[in-house]
Coordinates of C-alpha atoms in Angstrom, one line a residue:
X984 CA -12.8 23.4 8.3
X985 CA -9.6 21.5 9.5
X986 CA -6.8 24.1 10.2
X987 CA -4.2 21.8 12.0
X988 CA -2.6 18.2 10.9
X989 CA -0.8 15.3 12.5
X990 CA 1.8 13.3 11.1
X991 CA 1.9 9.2 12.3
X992 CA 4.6 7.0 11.5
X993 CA 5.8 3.2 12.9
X994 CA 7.0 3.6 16.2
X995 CA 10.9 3.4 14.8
X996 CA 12.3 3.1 11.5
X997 CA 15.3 1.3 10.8
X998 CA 16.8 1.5 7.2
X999 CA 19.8 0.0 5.2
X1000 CA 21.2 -2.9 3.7
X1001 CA 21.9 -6.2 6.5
X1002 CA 19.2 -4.2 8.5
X1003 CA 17.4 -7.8 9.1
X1004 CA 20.3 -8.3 11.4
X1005 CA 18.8 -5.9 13.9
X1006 CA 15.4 -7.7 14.1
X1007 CA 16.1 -9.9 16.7
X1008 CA 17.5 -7.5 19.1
X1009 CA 14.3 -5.1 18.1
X1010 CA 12.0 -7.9 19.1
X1011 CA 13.8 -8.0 22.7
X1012 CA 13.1 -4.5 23.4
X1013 CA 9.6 -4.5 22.5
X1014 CA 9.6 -6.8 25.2
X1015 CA 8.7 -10.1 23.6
X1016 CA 10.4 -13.8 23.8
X1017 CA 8.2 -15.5 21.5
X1018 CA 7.0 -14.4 18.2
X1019 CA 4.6 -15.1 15.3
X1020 CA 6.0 -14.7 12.0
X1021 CA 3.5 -14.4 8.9
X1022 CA 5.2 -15.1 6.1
X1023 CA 4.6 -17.4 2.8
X1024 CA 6.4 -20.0 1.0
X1025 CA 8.3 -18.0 -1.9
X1026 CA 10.1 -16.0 1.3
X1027 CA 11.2 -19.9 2.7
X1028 CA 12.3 -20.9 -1.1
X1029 CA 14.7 -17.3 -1.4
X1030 CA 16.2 -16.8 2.0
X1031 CA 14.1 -14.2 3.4
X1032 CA 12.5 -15.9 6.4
X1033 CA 16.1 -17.7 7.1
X1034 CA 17.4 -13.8 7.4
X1035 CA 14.5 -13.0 9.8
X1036 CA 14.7 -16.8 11.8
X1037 CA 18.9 -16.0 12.0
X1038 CA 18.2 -12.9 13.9
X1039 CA 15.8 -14.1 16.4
X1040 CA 17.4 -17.1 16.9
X1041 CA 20.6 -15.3 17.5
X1042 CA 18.6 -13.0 20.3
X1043 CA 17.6 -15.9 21.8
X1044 CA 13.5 -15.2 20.7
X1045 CA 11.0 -18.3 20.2
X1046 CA 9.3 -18.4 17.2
X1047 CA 6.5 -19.8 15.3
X1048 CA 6.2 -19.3 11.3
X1049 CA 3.5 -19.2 9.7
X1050 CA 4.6 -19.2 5.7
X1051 CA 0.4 -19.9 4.5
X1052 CA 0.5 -15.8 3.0
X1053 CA -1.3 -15.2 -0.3
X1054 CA -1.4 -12.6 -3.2
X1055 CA -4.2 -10.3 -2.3
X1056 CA -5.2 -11.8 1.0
X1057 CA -8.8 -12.7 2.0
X1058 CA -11.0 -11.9 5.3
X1059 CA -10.8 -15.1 5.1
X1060 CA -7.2 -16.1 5.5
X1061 CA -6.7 -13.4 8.8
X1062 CA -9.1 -15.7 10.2
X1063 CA -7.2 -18.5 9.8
X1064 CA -3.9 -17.0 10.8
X1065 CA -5.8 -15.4 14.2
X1066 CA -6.9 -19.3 14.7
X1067 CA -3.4 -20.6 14.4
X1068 CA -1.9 -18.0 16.1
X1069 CA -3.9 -18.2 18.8
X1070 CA -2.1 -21.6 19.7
X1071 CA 1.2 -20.0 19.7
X1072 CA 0.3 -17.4 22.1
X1073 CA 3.2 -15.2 21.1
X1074 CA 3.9 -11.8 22.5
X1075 CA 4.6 -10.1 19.2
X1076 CA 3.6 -10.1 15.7
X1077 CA 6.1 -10.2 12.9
X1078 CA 4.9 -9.3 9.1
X1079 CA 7.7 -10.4 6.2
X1080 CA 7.1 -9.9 3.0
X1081 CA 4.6 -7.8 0.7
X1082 CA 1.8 -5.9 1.7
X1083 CA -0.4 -9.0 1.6
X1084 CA 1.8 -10.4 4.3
X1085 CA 1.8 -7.3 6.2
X1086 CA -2.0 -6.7 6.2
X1087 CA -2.9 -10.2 7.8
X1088 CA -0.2 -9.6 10.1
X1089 CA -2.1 -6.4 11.6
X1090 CA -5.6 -8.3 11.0
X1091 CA -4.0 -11.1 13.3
X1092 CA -2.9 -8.6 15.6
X1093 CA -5.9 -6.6 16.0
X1094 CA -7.6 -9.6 16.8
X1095 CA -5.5 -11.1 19.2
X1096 CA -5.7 -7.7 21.2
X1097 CA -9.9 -7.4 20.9
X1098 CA -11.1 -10.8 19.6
X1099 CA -14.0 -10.4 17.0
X1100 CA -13.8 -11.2 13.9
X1101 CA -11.5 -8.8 11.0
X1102 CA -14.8 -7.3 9.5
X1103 CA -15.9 -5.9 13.0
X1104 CA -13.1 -3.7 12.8
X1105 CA -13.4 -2.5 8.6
X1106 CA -13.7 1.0 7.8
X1107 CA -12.1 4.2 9.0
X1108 CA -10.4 4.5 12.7
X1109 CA -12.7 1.7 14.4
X1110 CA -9.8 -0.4 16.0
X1111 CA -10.8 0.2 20.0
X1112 CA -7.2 0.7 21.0
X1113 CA -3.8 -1.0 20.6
X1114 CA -3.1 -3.9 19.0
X1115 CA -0.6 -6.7 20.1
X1116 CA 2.9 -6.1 19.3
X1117 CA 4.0 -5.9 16.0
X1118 CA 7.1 -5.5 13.3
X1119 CA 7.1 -5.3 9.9
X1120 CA 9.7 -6.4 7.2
X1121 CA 8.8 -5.9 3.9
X1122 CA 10.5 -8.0 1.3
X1123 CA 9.0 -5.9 -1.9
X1124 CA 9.1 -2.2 -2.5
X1125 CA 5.8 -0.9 -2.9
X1126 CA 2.8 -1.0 -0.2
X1127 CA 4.6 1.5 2.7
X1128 CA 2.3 -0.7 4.7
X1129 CA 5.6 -1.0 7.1
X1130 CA 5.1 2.7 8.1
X1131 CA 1.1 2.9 7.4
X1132 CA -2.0 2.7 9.7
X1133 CA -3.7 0.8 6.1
X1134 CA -5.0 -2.7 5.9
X1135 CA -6.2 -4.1 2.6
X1136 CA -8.2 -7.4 2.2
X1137 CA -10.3 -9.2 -0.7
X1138 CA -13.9 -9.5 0.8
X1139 CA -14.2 -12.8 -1.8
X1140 CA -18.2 -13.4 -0.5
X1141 CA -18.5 -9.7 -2.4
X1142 CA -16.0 -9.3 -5.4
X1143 CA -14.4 -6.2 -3.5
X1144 CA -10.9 -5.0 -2.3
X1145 CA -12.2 -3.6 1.6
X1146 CA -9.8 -2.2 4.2
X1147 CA -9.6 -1.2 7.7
X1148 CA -8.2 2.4 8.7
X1149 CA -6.3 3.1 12.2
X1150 CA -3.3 4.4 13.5
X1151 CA -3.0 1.5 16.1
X1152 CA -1.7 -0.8 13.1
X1153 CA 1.3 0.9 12.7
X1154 CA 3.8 -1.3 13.6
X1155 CA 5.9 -0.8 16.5
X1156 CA 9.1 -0.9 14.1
X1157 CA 9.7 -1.3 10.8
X1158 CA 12.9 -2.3 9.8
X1159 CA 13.5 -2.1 5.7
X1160 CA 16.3 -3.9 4.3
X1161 CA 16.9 -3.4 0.5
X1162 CA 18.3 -6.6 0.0
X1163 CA 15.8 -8.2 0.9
X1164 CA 13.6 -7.0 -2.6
X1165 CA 16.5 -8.4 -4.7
X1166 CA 14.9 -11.5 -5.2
X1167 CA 11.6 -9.9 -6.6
X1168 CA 10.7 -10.6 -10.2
X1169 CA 10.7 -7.9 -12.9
X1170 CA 6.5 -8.3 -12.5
X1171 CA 6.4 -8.2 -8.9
X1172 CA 9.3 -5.1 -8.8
X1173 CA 7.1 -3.3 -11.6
X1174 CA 3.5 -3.6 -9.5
X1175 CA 4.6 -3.1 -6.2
X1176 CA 7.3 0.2 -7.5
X1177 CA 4.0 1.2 -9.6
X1178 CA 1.9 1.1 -6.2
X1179 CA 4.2 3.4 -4.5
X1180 CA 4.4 6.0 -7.2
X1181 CA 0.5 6.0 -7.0
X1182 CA 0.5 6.3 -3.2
X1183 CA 3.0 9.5 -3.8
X1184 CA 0.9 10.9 -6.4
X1185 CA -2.6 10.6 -4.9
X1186 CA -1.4 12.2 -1.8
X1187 CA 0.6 15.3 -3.6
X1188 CA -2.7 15.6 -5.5
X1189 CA -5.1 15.1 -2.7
X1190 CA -7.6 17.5 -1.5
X1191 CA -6.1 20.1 1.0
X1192 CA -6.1 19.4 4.6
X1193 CA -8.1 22.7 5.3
X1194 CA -10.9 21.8 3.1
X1195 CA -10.8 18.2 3.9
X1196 CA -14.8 17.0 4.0
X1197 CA -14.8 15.1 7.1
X1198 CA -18.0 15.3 8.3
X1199 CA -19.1 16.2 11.8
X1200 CA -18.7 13.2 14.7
X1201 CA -16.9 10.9 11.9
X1202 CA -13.0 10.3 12.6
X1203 CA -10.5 9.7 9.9
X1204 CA -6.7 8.1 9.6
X1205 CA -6.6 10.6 6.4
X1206 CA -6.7 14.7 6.4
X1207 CA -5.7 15.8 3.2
X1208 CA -2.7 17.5 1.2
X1209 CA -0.4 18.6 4.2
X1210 CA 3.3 20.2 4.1
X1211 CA 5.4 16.8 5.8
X1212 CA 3.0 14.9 3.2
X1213 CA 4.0 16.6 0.5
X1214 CA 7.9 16.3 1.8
X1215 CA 7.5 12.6 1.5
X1216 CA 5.3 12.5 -1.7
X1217 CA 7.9 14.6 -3.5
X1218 CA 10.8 12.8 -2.9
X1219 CA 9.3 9.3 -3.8
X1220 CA 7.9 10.3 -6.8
X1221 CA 11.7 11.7 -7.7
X1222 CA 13.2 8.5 -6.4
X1223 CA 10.5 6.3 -8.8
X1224 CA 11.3 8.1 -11.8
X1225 CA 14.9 7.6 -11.5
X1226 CA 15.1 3.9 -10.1
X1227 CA 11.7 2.1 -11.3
X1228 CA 13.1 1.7 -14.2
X1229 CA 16.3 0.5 -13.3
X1230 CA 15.6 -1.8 -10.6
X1231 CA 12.7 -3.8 -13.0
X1232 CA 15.4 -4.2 -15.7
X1233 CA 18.1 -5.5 -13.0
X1234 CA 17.1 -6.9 -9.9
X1235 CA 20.7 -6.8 -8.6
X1236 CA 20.9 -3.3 -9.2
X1237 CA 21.4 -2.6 -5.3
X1238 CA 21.7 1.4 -5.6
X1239 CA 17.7 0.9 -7.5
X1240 CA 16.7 -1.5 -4.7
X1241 CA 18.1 1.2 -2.5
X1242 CA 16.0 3.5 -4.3
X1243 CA 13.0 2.2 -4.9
X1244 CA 12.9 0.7 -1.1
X1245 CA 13.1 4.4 -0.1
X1246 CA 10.8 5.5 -2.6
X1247 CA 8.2 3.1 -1.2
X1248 CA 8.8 3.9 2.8
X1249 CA 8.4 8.0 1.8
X1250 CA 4.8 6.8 0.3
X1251 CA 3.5 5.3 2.3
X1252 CA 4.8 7.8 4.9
X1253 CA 2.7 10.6 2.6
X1254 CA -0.7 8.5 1.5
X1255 CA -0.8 7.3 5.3
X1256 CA -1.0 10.5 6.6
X1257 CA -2.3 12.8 3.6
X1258 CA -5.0 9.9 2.2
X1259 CA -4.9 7.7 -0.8
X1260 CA -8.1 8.2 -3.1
X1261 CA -9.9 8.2 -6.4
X1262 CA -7.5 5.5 -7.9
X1263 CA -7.7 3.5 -4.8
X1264 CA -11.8 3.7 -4.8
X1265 CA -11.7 2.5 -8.5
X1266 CA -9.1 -0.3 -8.2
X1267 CA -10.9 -1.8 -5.3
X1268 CA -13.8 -2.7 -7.6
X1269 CA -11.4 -4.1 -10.3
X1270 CA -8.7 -6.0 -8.4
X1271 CA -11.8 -7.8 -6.6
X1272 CA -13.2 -9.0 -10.0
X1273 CA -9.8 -9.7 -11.8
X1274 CA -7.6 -10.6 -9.1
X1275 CA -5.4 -8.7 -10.9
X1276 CA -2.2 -7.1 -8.2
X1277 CA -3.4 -4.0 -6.0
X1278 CA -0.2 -1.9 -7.5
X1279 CA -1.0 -3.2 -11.1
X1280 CA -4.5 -2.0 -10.7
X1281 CA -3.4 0.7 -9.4
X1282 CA -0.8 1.5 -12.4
X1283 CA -3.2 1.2 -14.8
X1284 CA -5.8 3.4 -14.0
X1285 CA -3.3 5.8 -12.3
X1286 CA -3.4 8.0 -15.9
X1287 CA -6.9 7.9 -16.6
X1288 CA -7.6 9.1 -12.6
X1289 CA -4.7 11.9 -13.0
X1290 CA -6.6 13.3 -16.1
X1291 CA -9.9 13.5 -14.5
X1292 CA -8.1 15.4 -11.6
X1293 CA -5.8 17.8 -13.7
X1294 CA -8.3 20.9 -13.4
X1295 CA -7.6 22.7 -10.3
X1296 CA -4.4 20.8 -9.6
X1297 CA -1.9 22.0 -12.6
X1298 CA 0.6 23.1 -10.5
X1299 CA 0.8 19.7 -8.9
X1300 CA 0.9 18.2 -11.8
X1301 CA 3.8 20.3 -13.5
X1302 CA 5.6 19.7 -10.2
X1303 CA 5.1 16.0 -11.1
X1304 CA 6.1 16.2 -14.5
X1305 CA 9.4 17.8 -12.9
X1306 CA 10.5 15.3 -10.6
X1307 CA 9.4 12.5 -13.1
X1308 CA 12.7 14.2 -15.4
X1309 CA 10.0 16.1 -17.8
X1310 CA 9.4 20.0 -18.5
X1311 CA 7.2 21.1 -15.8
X1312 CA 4.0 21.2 -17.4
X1313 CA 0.7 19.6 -16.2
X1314 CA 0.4 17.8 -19.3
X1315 CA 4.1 16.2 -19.3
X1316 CA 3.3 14.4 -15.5
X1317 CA -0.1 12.4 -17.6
X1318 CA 2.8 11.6 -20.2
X1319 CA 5.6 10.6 -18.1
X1320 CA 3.4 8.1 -15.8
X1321 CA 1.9 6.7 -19.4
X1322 CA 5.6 6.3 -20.4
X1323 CA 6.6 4.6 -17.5
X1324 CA 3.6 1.6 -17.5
X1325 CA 4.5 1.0 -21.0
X1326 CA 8.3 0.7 -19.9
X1327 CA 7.9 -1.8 -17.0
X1328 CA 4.8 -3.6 -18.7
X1329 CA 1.6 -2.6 -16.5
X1330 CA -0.9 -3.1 -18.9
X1331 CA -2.4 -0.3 -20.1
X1332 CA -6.1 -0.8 -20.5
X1333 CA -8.4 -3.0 -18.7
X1334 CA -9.3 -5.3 -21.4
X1335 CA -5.1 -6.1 -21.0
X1336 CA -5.6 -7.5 -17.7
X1337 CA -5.1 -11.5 -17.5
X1338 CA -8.6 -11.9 -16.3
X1339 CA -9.9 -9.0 -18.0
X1340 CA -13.7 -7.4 -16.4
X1341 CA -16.7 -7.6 -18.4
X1342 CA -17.5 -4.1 -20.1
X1343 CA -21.1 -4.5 -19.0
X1344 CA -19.6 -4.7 -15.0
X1345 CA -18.5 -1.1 -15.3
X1346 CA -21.3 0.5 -14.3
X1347 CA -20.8 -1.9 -11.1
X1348 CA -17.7 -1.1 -10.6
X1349 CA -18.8 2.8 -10.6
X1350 CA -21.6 1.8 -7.7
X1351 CA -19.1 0.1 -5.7
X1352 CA -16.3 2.8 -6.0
X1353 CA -18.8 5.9 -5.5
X1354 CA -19.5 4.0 -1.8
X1355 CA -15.9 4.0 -0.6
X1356 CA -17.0 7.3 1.5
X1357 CA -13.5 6.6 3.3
X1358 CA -11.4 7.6 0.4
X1359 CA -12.8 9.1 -2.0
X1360 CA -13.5 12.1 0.1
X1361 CA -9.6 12.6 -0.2
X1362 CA -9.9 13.4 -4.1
X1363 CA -9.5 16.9 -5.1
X1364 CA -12.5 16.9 -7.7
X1365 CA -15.6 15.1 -6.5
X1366 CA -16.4 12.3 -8.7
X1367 CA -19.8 11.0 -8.8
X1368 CA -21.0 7.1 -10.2
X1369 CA -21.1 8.6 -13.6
X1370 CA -17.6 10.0 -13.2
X1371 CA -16.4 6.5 -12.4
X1372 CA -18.0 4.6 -14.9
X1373 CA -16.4 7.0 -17.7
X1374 CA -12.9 6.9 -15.8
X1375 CA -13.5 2.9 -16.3
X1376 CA -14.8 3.8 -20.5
X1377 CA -11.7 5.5 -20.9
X1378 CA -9.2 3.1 -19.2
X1379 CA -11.0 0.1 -21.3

C-alpha cells in the first residue's frame, strides 16, 4: 500500500502574456549557445516561431529550426528529427507548439542523451537518466505536456496511440505565453481545451494514491488521487467551464486565452502526477484507427468513461458538477461535460468522427485498451475487455 506521494513539475515555470520574450535569456542559463527548435509550418505562417527566433536571436543563441511537426506524431517522425538533429549538435532542445510538437521534442531529446531508437524507451519510467536540455513553448492550450513527464506517439506499423512515461522529460522550463494560442482555430481551441478538462477530471477521479495497484519491483510516473493533485485538478476544471466556451467562440478573447492556458498548465500539473486513465486507455485504440485529435478523442468518450466510473466516486463527481457552474450533484458533472461537447462541437458519438471506426473493430479496440497496464491501473473501477467494448457500444 502506497502511504506517501511526490509532486514533479518542469524545472521553472514562467507564465504571462509577452512571456516568449524571456526565452532567449532562459536558454543562456540552461547553459546552451545553440539550439534545436521543433516546430511545424502553421507556427512559421502565424508568427509563433518568429516570437521564439526574436528572443534567441536577441540573446545572442544559434539556432536550427526544424518546422517538419505533424498532427498526432509518429515513432516514425522522432526518428527523423533525432537524425536531423544529430547534425546540428545543439546543446538544448526547444518544443513550440502543441503537444505533438512537444512529444518529438522529448523523443529527440531522449535520444540524443542515450541513442536507441524511441521504442526502446516506451512504457512506464524506462528513460535511463536525463535527457538533453530542453524547453517547452506551447502554442495551444490543452496537452500540459510543458509541465508533464508524458510522451504520446502513433505507433502507425500497429494502429495504436503508445507513449513513454518518465519524469526526466520534464522540460527544464516551460514558459507559457497566452498569446501565443490566439491564433488557434475554434477546432483546434475546442480539442486541445477539451484534452485538458479530461486530464483534470481523470486525475480528480483517479484511484487514491493509497490504494494505488502498483505492483511489486514495477516503477510508475503515476500514483493516484493525491491532495496537490487535486489542488491543480480543481482549479482547471473551474477555469474550463468558465473560459472553454469563451475562448472557442472568440479567439481574441485574451482574458479566455488567459484562462484556458492556465487551465491547461494546472492539468497537466494534476494527470502528470496523479495519472491519466480509463479514457486515455480507450482513446489510444481509437485515435490510432481514426486519426481523429488526441483531445477530441478524448472529449468524446470523456461522458461515456465518467458514467462507468460514477459508483464509488459521487462525491467527485458533484464536486465536478460544482465547479462546472451546476448543482452539486453526481449526475449534473455527466450533464455539464455532455453540454459542453455539444457547445464547442466535439462530436458526440464515434460514428461522428470524420473517419469513423468500424463497429465490428470494437471488440479490438477493447483488447488493445484492456493491455495499457500503465494507465489503466489509475482508474477507480477496474474495467475489464468487456467493460471497454460496452464503454465503446454506448459511445457509438
Amino acid at each position: 500500500m502506497r502511504t506517501t506521494w511526490t509532486f514533479h513539475s518542469a524545472g521553472s515555470l514562467i507564465f504571462g502574456r509577452h512571456a516568449v520574450r524571456q526565452l532567449g535569456e532562459v536558454v543562456k542559463r540552461l547553459p546552451a549557445r545553440r539550439c534545436f527548435v521543433v516546430a511545424d509550418s502553421v507556427l512559421e505562417r502565424v508568427g509563433a516561431i518568429a516570437a521564439v527566433t526574436d528572443s534567441l536571436r536577441a540573446a545572442q543563441i544559434d539556432f536550427e529550426v526544424w518546422p517538419h511537426g505533424e498532427p498526432e506524431p509518429s515513432l516514425h517522425l522522432v526518428a527523423r528529427c533525432f537524425a536531423d538533429a544529430t547534425k546540428v549538435r545543439p546543446d538544448a532542445i526547444i518544443g513550440l507548439g502543441g503537444g505533438s510538437n512537444m512529444d518529438v521534442a522529448k523523443g529527440t531529446a531522449v535520444l540524443l542523451a542515450h541513442g536507441g531508437d524511441i521504442r526502446d524507451y516506451l512504457g512506464d519510467d524506462r528513460v535511463p537518466g536525463p535527457i538533453a536540455p530542453l524547453v517547452c513553448v506551447p502554442t495551444t492550450a490543452g496537452t500540459g505536456s510543458e509541465v508533464s513527464g508524458a510522451a504520446a506517439f502513433n505507433d502507425t506499423d500497429n494502429n495504436v496511440k503508445t507513449g513513454s512515461l518518465s519524469n526526466y522529460y520534464r522540460p527544464r522550463a516551460a514558459i507559457v505565453d497566452p498569446l501565443l494560442t490566439v491564433s488557434c482555430p475554434p477546432k483546434v481551441t475546442a480539442d486541445s481545451g477539451i484534452d485538458a478538462l479530461t486530464h483534470a477530471i481523470e486525475a480528480f477521479t483517479a484511484v487514491d494514491n493509497a490504494d494505488f495497484p502498483l505492483p511489486a519491483g514495477e516503477r510508475s510516473v503515476y500514483q493516484g488521487k493525491h491532495p496537490m493533485g487535486d489542488l491543480c485538478a480543481e482549479e482547471a476544471i473551474r477555469l474550463c467551464g468558465r473560459f472553454l466556451r469563451r475562448a472557442v467562440q472568440n479567439g481574441q478573447d485574451l482574458e479566455a486565452r488567459d484562462g484556458m492556458a492556465l487551465a491547461a498548465t494546472l492539468a497537466g500539473l494534476a494527470f502528470s502526477n496523479v495519472g491519466v486513465a480509463l479514457v486515455h486507455a480507450l482513446e489510444y485504440p481509437v485515435g490510432g484507427a481514426t486519426g481523429c485529435s488526441h483531445g477530441e478523442g478524448n472529449g468524446l468518450l470523456l461522458p461515456f468513461v465518467m458514467r462507468f466510473n460514477l459508483p464509488g466516486r459521487e462525491a467527485e463527481f458533484a464536486r465536478i458538477a460544482e465547479l462546472l457552474g451546476e448543482p452539486a450533484e453526481a449526475e449534473r458533472a455527466i450533464d455539464a461535460v455532455e453540454q459542453l461537447k455539444r457547445e464547442i462541437q466535439i462530436p458526440e458519438r464515434l460514428r461522428d468522427l470524420k473517419n469513423p471506426p468500424k463497429r465490428e473493430h470494437l471488440r479490438d479496440f477493447a483488447q488493445k485498451a484492456v493491455a495499457i497496464k500503465r494507465i489503466l491501473r489509475v482508474n477507480p473501477r477496474t474495467a475489464s475487455a468487456d467493460d471497454c467494448e460496452a464503454i465503446y457500444q454506448a459511445a457509438w
